[in-house]
mmCIF file of C-alpha atoms and ligand atoms in Angstrom:
data_model
loop_
_atom_site.group_PDB
_atom_site.id
_atom_site.type_symbol
_atom_site.label_atom_id
_atom_site.label_comp_id
_atom_site.label_asym_id
_atom_site.label_seq_id
_atom_site.Cartn_x
_atom_site.Cartn_y
_atom_site.Cartn_z
ATOM 1 C CA MET F 1 -3.626 -8.003 -22.772
ATOM 2 C CA ASN F 2 -6.266 -5.505 -23.723
ATOM 3 C CA SER F 3 -9.642 -5.439 -22.003
ATOM 4 C CA GLU F 4 -10.720 -8.611 -23.816
ATOM 5 C CA THR F 5 -7.629 -10.653 -23.259
ATOM 6 C CA GLU F 6 -6.555 -9.406 -19.851
ATOM 7 C CA ALA F 7 -5.873 -12.294 -17.485
ATOM 8 C CA GLY F 8 -8.360 -10.813 -15.019
ATOM 9 C CA GLU F 9 -11.107 -11.157 -17.635
ATOM 10 C CA ASN F 10 -9.751 -14.517 -18.664
ATOM 11 C CA PRO F 11 -8.803 -16.344 -15.474
ATOM 12 C CA GLY F 12 -8.385 -19.682 -17.254
ATOM 13 C CA ARG F 13 -5.492 -18.374 -19.355
ATOM 14 C CA GLN F 14 -2.183 -20.131 -18.716
ATOM 15 C CA TRP F 15 0.679 -17.654 -18.973
ATOM 16 C CA SER F 16 4.345 -18.453 -19.395
ATOM 17 C CA LEU F 17 7.558 -16.474 -19.710
ATOM 18 C CA LYS F 18 7.357 -16.853 -23.516
ATOM 19 C CA ASP F 19 4.332 -14.527 -23.500
ATOM 20 C CA PHE F 20 6.460 -11.605 -22.300
ATOM 21 C CA GLU F 21 9.333 -9.437 -23.458
ATOM 22 C CA ILE F 22 11.268 -8.338 -20.402
ATOM 23 C CA GLY F 23 12.390 -4.730 -20.114
ATOM 24 C CA LYS F 24 14.194 -2.595 -17.555
ATOM 25 C CA PRO F 25 14.257 -3.453 -13.851
ATOM 26 C CA LEU F 26 11.756 -1.382 -11.850
ATOM 27 C CA GLY F 27 12.818 -2.292 -8.369
ATOM 28 C CA LYS F 28 13.955 -4.873 -5.923
ATOM 29 C CA GLY F 29 12.130 -6.207 -2.891
ATOM 30 C CA LYS F 30 13.129 -8.751 -0.309
ATOM 31 C CA PHE F 31 11.536 -11.595 -2.244
ATOM 32 C CA GLY F 32 12.643 -10.784 -5.741
ATOM 33 C CA ARG F 33 12.822 -8.265 -8.522
ATOM 34 C CA VAL F 34 10.257 -6.375 -10.544
ATOM 35 C CA TYR F 35 10.706 -5.745 -14.286
ATOM 36 C CA LEU F 36 8.872 -3.762 -16.881
ATOM 37 C CA ALA F 37 7.439 -6.270 -19.376
ATOM 38 C CA ARG F 38 5.278 -6.387 -22.469
ATOM 39 C CA GLU F 39 2.853 -9.108 -23.386
ATOM 40 C CA VAL F 40 3.938 -10.193 -26.858
ATOM 41 C CA LYS F 41 0.537 -10.538 -28.565
ATOM 42 C CA SER F 42 -1.313 -7.495 -27.273
ATOM 43 C CA LYS F 43 1.778 -5.339 -26.519
ATOM 44 C CA TYR F 44 0.149 -4.588 -23.161
ATOM 45 C CA ILE F 45 2.664 -3.170 -20.662
ATOM 46 C CA VAL F 46 2.817 -4.775 -17.222
ATOM 47 C CA ALA F 47 5.165 -5.106 -14.275
ATOM 48 C CA LEU F 48 6.462 -8.643 -13.808
ATOM 49 C CA LYS F 49 7.429 -9.517 -10.267
ATOM 50 C CA ILE F 50 9.777 -12.465 -10.008
ATOM 51 C CA ILE F 51 9.991 -14.292 -6.710
ATOM 52 C CA PHE F 52 12.386 -17.153 -6.114
ATOM 53 C CA LYS F 53 10.733 -20.272 -4.717
ATOM 54 C CA GLU F 54 13.781 -20.811 -2.538
ATOM 55 C CA GLN F 55 12.925 -17.565 -0.706
ATOM 56 C CA ILE F 56 9.293 -18.618 -0.286
ATOM 57 C CA GLU F 57 10.428 -21.885 1.247
ATOM 58 C CA LYS F 58 13.015 -20.202 3.437
ATOM 59 C CA TYR F 59 10.430 -17.888 4.951
ATOM 60 C CA ARG F 60 7.652 -20.504 4.900
ATOM 61 C CA ILE F 61 5.200 -18.127 3.282
ATOM 62 C CA HIS F 62 3.928 -20.402 0.532
ATOM 63 C CA HIS F 63 0.341 -20.640 1.815
ATOM 64 C CA GLN F 64 0.204 -16.999 2.795
ATOM 65 C CA LEU F 65 1.489 -15.899 -0.610
ATOM 66 C CA ARG F 66 -1.000 -18.072 -2.437
ATOM 67 C CA ARG F 67 -3.901 -16.763 -0.358
ATOM 68 C CA GLU F 68 -2.802 -13.165 -0.809
ATOM 69 C CA MET F 69 -2.442 -13.645 -4.575
ATOM 70 C CA GLU F 70 -5.959 -15.067 -4.742
ATOM 71 C CA ILE F 71 -7.323 -12.114 -2.766
ATOM 72 C CA GLN F 72 -5.404 -9.613 -4.892
ATOM 73 C CA THR F 73 -6.649 -11.165 -8.156
ATOM 74 C CA ASN F 74 -10.224 -10.577 -7.018
ATOM 75 C CA LEU F 75 -9.758 -6.982 -5.902
ATOM 76 C CA LEU F 76 -10.902 -4.785 -8.765
ATOM 77 C CA HIS F 77 -10.694 -1.158 -7.724
ATOM 78 C CA PRO F 78 -9.101 1.901 -9.409
ATOM 79 C CA ASN F 79 -6.921 2.501 -6.331
ATOM 80 C CA ILE F 80 -5.741 -1.084 -5.878
ATOM 81 C CA LEU F 81 -2.932 -2.353 -8.084
ATOM 82 C CA ARG F 82 -4.245 -5.133 -10.305
ATOM 83 C CA LEU F 83 -2.763 -8.591 -10.223
ATOM 84 C CA TYR F 84 -3.705 -9.943 -13.654
ATOM 85 C CA GLY F 85 -2.408 -13.435 -13.080
ATOM 86 C CA TRP F 86 0.591 -15.514 -12.172
ATOM 87 C CA PHE F 87 2.596 -18.495 -13.358
ATOM 88 C CA HIS F 88 5.707 -20.362 -12.293
ATOM 89 C CA ASP F 89 8.616 -22.438 -13.464
ATOM 90 C CA ASP F 90 10.888 -24.712 -11.463
ATOM 91 C CA GLU F 91 12.596 -21.920 -9.537
ATOM 92 C CA ARG F 92 10.433 -18.848 -9.761
ATOM 93 C CA ILE F 93 6.962 -17.435 -9.338
ATOM 94 C CA PHE F 94 5.961 -14.658 -11.767
ATOM 95 C CA MET F 95 3.286 -12.160 -10.828
ATOM 96 C CA ILE F 96 1.727 -10.178 -13.690
ATOM 97 C CA LEU F 97 0.992 -6.785 -12.150
ATOM 98 C CA GLU F 98 -0.458 -3.526 -13.341
ATOM 99 C CA TYR F 99 2.429 -1.180 -14.162
ATOM 100 C CA ALA F 100 2.621 1.898 -11.943
ATOM 101 C CA TYR F 101 4.493 4.411 -14.083
ATOM 102 C CA GLY F 102 4.785 7.008 -11.307
ATOM 103 C CA GLY F 103 6.646 4.663 -8.958
ATOM 104 C CA GLU F 104 6.613 4.928 -5.202
ATOM 105 C CA LEU F 105 4.559 7.581 -3.429
ATOM 106 C CA TYR F 106 7.240 7.534 -0.750
ATOM 107 C CA ARG F 107 9.849 8.794 -3.220
ATOM 108 C CA GLU F 108 7.506 11.568 -4.319
ATOM 109 C CA LEU F 109 6.963 12.559 -0.690
ATOM 110 C CA ARG F 110 10.702 12.639 0.026
ATOM 111 C CA LYS F 111 11.313 14.663 -3.135
ATOM 112 C CA LYS F 112 8.675 17.257 -2.248
ATOM 113 C CA GLY F 113 9.187 17.205 1.522
ATOM 114 C CA HIS F 114 5.444 17.299 2.081
ATOM 115 C CA PHE F 115 2.314 17.418 -0.050
ATOM 116 C CA THR F 116 -0.204 20.241 -0.465
ATOM 117 C CA GLU F 117 -3.538 19.883 1.347
ATOM 118 C CA LYS F 118 -5.249 19.156 -1.993
ATOM 119 C CA GLN F 119 -2.801 16.403 -2.834
ATOM 120 C CA ALA F 120 -2.889 14.906 0.672
ATOM 121 C CA ALA F 121 -6.716 14.954 0.779
ATOM 122 C CA THR F 122 -6.905 13.315 -2.641
ATOM 123 C CA TYR F 123 -4.552 10.506 -1.578
ATOM 124 C CA ILE F 124 -6.430 10.015 1.719
ATOM 125 C CA ALA F 125 -9.777 9.899 -0.119
ATOM 126 C CA SER F 126 -8.357 7.357 -2.622
ATOM 127 C CA LEU F 127 -7.082 5.212 0.237
ATOM 128 C CA THR F 128 -10.383 5.509 2.102
ATOM 129 C CA HIS F 129 -12.366 4.389 -0.968
ATOM 130 C CA ALA F 130 -9.992 1.478 -1.583
ATOM 131 C CA LEU F 131 -10.138 0.402 2.075
ATOM 132 C CA ALA F 132 -13.950 0.632 2.151
ATOM 133 C CA TYR F 133 -13.977 -1.644 -0.884
ATOM 134 C CA CYS F 134 -11.588 -4.091 0.838
ATOM 135 C CA HIS F 135 -13.643 -4.107 4.039
ATOM 136 C CA GLU F 136 -16.793 -4.798 1.999
ATOM 137 C CA LYS F 137 -15.009 -7.843 0.632
ATOM 138 C CA HIS F 138 -13.957 -8.779 4.166
ATOM 139 C CA VAL F 139 -10.338 -8.102 3.387
ATOM 140 C CA ILE F 140 -9.123 -6.334 6.483
ATOM 141 C CA HIS F 141 -5.748 -5.088 7.546
ATOM 142 C CA ARG F 142 -3.835 -3.945 4.554
ATOM 143 C CA ASP F 143 -0.278 -2.984 5.311
ATOM 144 C CA ILE F 144 -0.630 0.596 4.223
ATOM 145 C CA LYS F 145 2.480 2.719 4.490
ATOM 146 C CA PRO F 146 4.042 5.032 1.901
ATOM 147 C CA GLU F 147 6.462 2.465 0.478
ATOM 148 C CA ASN F 148 3.526 0.181 -0.351
ATOM 149 C CA LEU F 149 1.734 2.880 -2.283
ATOM 150 C CA LEU F 150 2.466 3.410 -5.966
ATOM 151 C CA LEU F 151 1.351 6.025 -8.482
ATOM 152 C CA ASP F 152 0.138 5.391 -12.023
ATOM 153 C CA HIS F 153 0.841 7.579 -15.092
ATOM 154 C CA GLU F 154 -1.888 10.010 -14.032
ATOM 155 C CA GLY F 155 -0.630 10.269 -10.464
ATOM 156 C CA ARG F 156 -3.469 8.110 -9.178
ATOM 157 C CA LEU F 157 -2.690 6.243 -5.988
ATOM 158 C CA LYS F 158 -2.536 2.434 -6.086
ATOM 159 C CA ILE F 159 -2.280 0.218 -3.026
ATOM 160 C CA ALA F 160 0.342 -2.334 -3.994
ATOM 161 C CA ASP F 161 1.039 -4.270 -0.858
ATOM 162 C CA PHE F 162 0.252 -7.772 0.239
ATOM 163 C CA GLY F 163 -0.359 -8.966 3.753
ATOM 164 C CA TRP F 164 2.978 -10.724 3.762
ATOM 165 C CA SER F 165 4.864 -7.547 2.960
ATOM 166 C CA VAL F 166 4.959 -6.869 6.727
ATOM 167 C CA GLN F 167 7.621 -9.552 6.769
ATOM 168 C CA SER F 168 9.776 -7.731 4.307
ATOM 169 C CA LYS F 169 12.592 -5.629 5.570
ATOM 170 C CA SER F 170 11.724 -1.985 5.929
ATOM 171 C CA LYS F 171 13.178 0.121 3.153
ATOM 172 C CA ARG F 172 13.201 3.140 5.401
ATOM 173 C CA ASN F 173 16.338 4.192 7.047
ATOM 174 C CA THR F 174 14.872 4.736 10.498
ATOM 175 C CA MET F 175 15.511 2.659 13.565
ATOM 176 C CA CYS F 176 11.852 2.209 14.299
ATOM 177 C CA GLY F 177 10.964 0.763 10.889
ATOM 178 C CA THR F 178 7.320 -0.044 10.521
ATOM 179 C CA LEU F 179 6.303 0.639 14.132
ATOM 180 C CA ASP F 180 5.380 4.201 13.103
ATOM 181 C CA TYR F 181 2.236 3.059 11.273
ATOM 182 C CA LEU F 182 0.912 0.674 13.902
ATOM 183 C CA ALA F 183 -2.131 1.419 16.042
ATOM 184 C CA PRO F 184 -1.820 1.334 19.869
ATOM 185 C CA GLU F 185 -3.763 -1.946 20.065
ATOM 186 C CA MET F 186 -1.260 -3.533 17.696
ATOM 187 C CA VAL F 187 1.933 -2.379 19.387
ATOM 188 C CA GLU F 188 0.411 -3.474 22.709
ATOM 189 C CA ASN F 189 -0.408 -6.855 21.174
ATOM 190 C CA LYS F 190 -4.105 -6.577 21.924
ATOM 191 C CA ALA F 191 -6.961 -7.853 19.796
ATOM 192 C CA HIS F 192 -7.502 -5.639 16.783
ATOM 193 C CA ASP F 193 -9.864 -5.300 13.853
ATOM 194 C CA TYR F 194 -10.400 -3.183 10.742
ATOM 195 C CA ALA F 195 -10.144 0.027 12.836
ATOM 196 C CA VAL F 196 -6.333 -0.311 12.633
ATOM 197 C CA ASP F 197 -6.647 0.873 9.016
ATOM 198 C CA ASN F 198 -8.450 4.035 10.179
ATOM 199 C CA TRP F 199 -5.593 4.791 12.588
ATOM 200 C CA THR F 200 -3.093 4.315 9.759
ATOM 201 C CA LEU F 201 -5.043 6.782 7.618
ATOM 202 C CA GLY F 202 -4.517 9.355 10.387
ATOM 203 C CA ILE F 203 -0.786 8.601 10.443
ATOM 204 C CA LEU F 204 -0.513 8.893 6.660
ATOM 205 C CA CYS F 205 -2.551 12.096 6.566
ATOM 206 C CA TYR F 206 -0.114 13.618 9.072
ATOM 207 C CA GLU F 207 2.938 12.338 7.186
ATOM 208 C CA PHE F 208 1.623 13.626 3.835
ATOM 209 C CA LEU F 209 1.139 17.110 5.311
ATOM 210 C CA TYR F 210 4.216 17.382 7.546
ATOM 211 C CA GLY F 211 6.661 15.046 5.782
ATOM 212 C CA ALA F 212 7.264 12.707 8.727
ATOM 213 C CA PRO F 213 5.007 10.367 10.690
ATOM 214 C CA PRO F 214 3.712 11.833 14.002
ATOM 215 C CA PHE F 215 5.278 9.466 16.524
ATOM 216 C CA GLU F 216 8.774 9.252 15.058
ATOM 217 C CA ALA F 217 11.441 9.013 17.758
ATOM 218 C CA GLU F 218 15.092 8.126 18.318
ATOM 219 C CA SER F 219 14.345 4.622 19.514
ATOM 220 C CA GLN F 220 11.669 2.017 18.920
ATOM 221 C CA ASN F 221 10.882 2.183 22.629
ATOM 222 C CA ASP F 222 10.206 5.941 22.454
ATOM 223 C CA THR F 223 7.999 5.527 19.373
ATOM 224 C CA PHE F 224 6.112 2.806 21.244
ATOM 225 C CA LYS F 225 5.534 5.188 24.187
ATOM 226 C CA ARG F 226 4.432 8.032 21.934
ATOM 227 C CA ILE F 227 1.946 5.759 20.119
ATOM 228 C CA VAL F 228 0.321 4.360 23.264
ATOM 229 C CA ASN F 229 0.106 7.851 24.825
ATOM 230 C CA VAL F 230 -1.092 9.333 21.508
ATOM 231 C CA ASP F 231 1.575 12.003 21.971
ATOM 232 C CA LEU F 232 0.454 14.056 18.980
ATOM 233 C CA ILE F 233 2.119 17.409 18.257
ATOM 234 C CA PHE F 234 1.327 19.640 15.280
ATOM 235 C CA PRO F 235 4.422 21.662 14.259
ATOM 236 C CA SER F 236 3.893 25.327 13.376
ATOM 237 C CA THR F 237 5.433 24.849 9.911
ATOM 238 C CA PRO F 238 4.167 24.043 7.427
ATOM 239 C CA SER F 239 0.996 25.886 8.285
ATOM 240 C CA ILE F 240 -1.861 23.390 8.093
ATOM 241 C CA SER F 241 -5.604 24.142 8.160
ATOM 242 C CA SER F 242 -7.586 23.408 11.316
ATOM 243 C CA GLU F 243 -9.890 21.117 9.288
ATOM 244 C CA ALA F 244 -6.960 18.879 8.376
ATOM 245 C CA LYS F 245 -5.863 18.748 12.022
ATOM 246 C CA ASN F 246 -9.436 17.969 13.026
ATOM 247 C CA LEU F 247 -9.478 14.921 10.716
ATOM 248 C CA ILE F 248 -6.122 13.701 12.074
ATOM 249 C CA ASN F 249 -7.302 14.196 15.684
ATOM 250 C CA ARG F 250 -10.419 12.173 14.988
ATOM 251 C CA LEU F 251 -8.472 9.272 13.477
ATOM 252 C CA LEU F 252 -5.601 9.085 15.959
ATOM 253 C CA VAL F 253 -7.881 8.094 18.835
ATOM 254 C CA LYS F 254 -6.695 5.427 21.239
ATOM 255 C CA ASP F 255 -10.138 3.833 21.667
ATOM 256 C CA SER F 256 -10.519 2.140 18.274
ATOM 257 C CA SER F 257 -14.336 2.208 18.473
ATOM 258 C CA LYS F 258 -14.252 6.024 18.622
ATOM 259 C CA ARG F 259 -12.171 6.535 15.464
ATOM 260 C CA LEU F 260 -13.885 8.183 12.528
ATOM 261 C CA SER F 261 -15.416 5.563 10.219
ATOM 262 C CA LEU F 262 -14.409 5.335 6.556
ATOM 263 C CA GLN F 263 -17.820 6.697 5.591
ATOM 264 C CA LYS F 264 -17.338 9.696 7.898
ATOM 265 C CA ILE F 265 -13.860 10.338 6.468
ATOM 266 C CA MET F 266 -15.375 10.633 2.991
ATOM 267 C CA GLU F 267 -17.916 13.128 4.387
ATOM 268 C CA HIS F 268 -15.346 15.151 6.350
ATOM 269 C CA PRO F 269 -15.313 18.876 5.352
ATOM 270 C CA TRP F 270 -11.550 18.840 4.700
ATOM 271 C CA ILE F 271 -11.931 15.930 2.267
ATOM 272 C CA ILE F 272 -14.998 17.442 0.565
ATOM 273 C CA LYS F 273 -13.227 20.784 0.174
ATOM 274 C CA ASN F 274 -9.844 19.536 -1.087
ATOM 275 C CA VAL F 275 -10.333 16.370 -3.121
ATOM 276 C CA ASP F 276 -9.436 16.593 -6.794
ATOM 277 C CA ASN F 277 -9.716 13.649 -9.179
ATOM 278 C CA LEU F 278 -9.381 10.367 -7.312
HETATM 279 P P1 AMP A 301 8.392 -5.038 -4.050
HETATM 280 O O1 AMP A 301 9.122 -6.308 -4.211
HETATM 281 O O2 AMP A 301 6.910 -5.192 -4.259
HETATM 282 O O3 AMP A 301 8.737 -4.326 -2.762
HETATM 283 O O4 AMP A 301 8.839 -4.083 -5.245
HETATM 284 C C1 AMP A 301 10.108 -3.542 -5.306
HETATM 285 C C2 AMP A 301 10.063 -2.193 -6.009
HETATM 286 O O5 AMP A 301 9.713 -2.352 -7.381
HETATM 287 C C3 AMP A 301 9.001 -1.248 -5.458
HETATM 288 O O6 AMP A 301 9.486 -0.543 -4.382
HETATM 289 C C4 AMP A 301 8.708 -0.354 -6.662
HETATM 290 O O7 AMP A 301 9.644 0.688 -6.749
HETATM 291 C C5 AMP A 301 8.892 -1.283 -7.819
HETATM 292 N N1 AMP A 301 7.583 -1.843 -8.239
HETATM 293 C C6 AMP A 301 6.950 -2.895 -7.697
HETATM 294 N N2 AMP A 301 5.787 -3.154 -8.327
HETATM 295 C C7 AMP A 301 5.677 -2.220 -9.299
HETATM 296 C C8 AMP A 301 4.674 -1.930 -10.299
HETATM 297 N N3 AMP A 301 3.587 -2.670 -10.391
HETATM 298 N N4 AMP A 301 4.895 -0.888 -11.122
HETATM 299 C C9 AMP A 301 6.023 -0.140 -11.007
HETATM 300 N N5 AMP A 301 6.984 -0.355 -10.093
HETATM 301 C C10 AMP A 301 6.823 -1.377 -9.249
#
């Protein structure tokens, strides 16, 4: 699967398991396992995600999965993990994905504790560009949280999630699970739009710099309260620049119409000053 034979460039191509040599397991999600794999002819390395149809039926996500796979196939952006194609047999669905050598960003964050301002700004800028691209294509609400972000061999960020991943069990060992990343309008069950992504960028920016999301609490109920009150506290360590705090303050705004736009994030002085290679 080089640039000429890649499934993305050749959407009519019918793949089957015979086209791949399966290598080591890369990870396990709720709906199946992911393996390193190599396309036999081109020797192109991919990640093969195997999902059991039984699981799809059990959770009644067949239509959702199909729609998400179609969306994902058409998203061509350096910061969005490619889905080159898919095929199935009687029991399983196989997704041919771009291989992210660097693994989960979440693991990197836990290993380091927190990122430098340069690293955090570069990840936020990558996410902002990818989200702007999604919004242009009318793909809103991506489930962006660290465990859905992967890194390639150059450390470049790749959004790897699907809309249905919100249904998957949180891999984080906190009581509040995914509540941490949700905007006030979402936890309060109000109407919401693309501005939820801008809120999440504020949450991630904070978590990248401090090592934990801003509204973390003992119970889900307390996290809920902290989110709706925008109970934002900046710890004294690590010492973070006022420009970074300014960006976070302008994203974690309760009124979704007053949050900084994606365009304005890209123009923010902290981003301009700190971004390395996207
Ligand atoms: P998932 O089922 O998507 O949650 O994937 C389970 C785990 O497999 C992830 O947490 C990653 O560690 C790993 N993984 C998934 N997709 C890829 C990929 N394209 N490249 C490398 N590792 C991956």
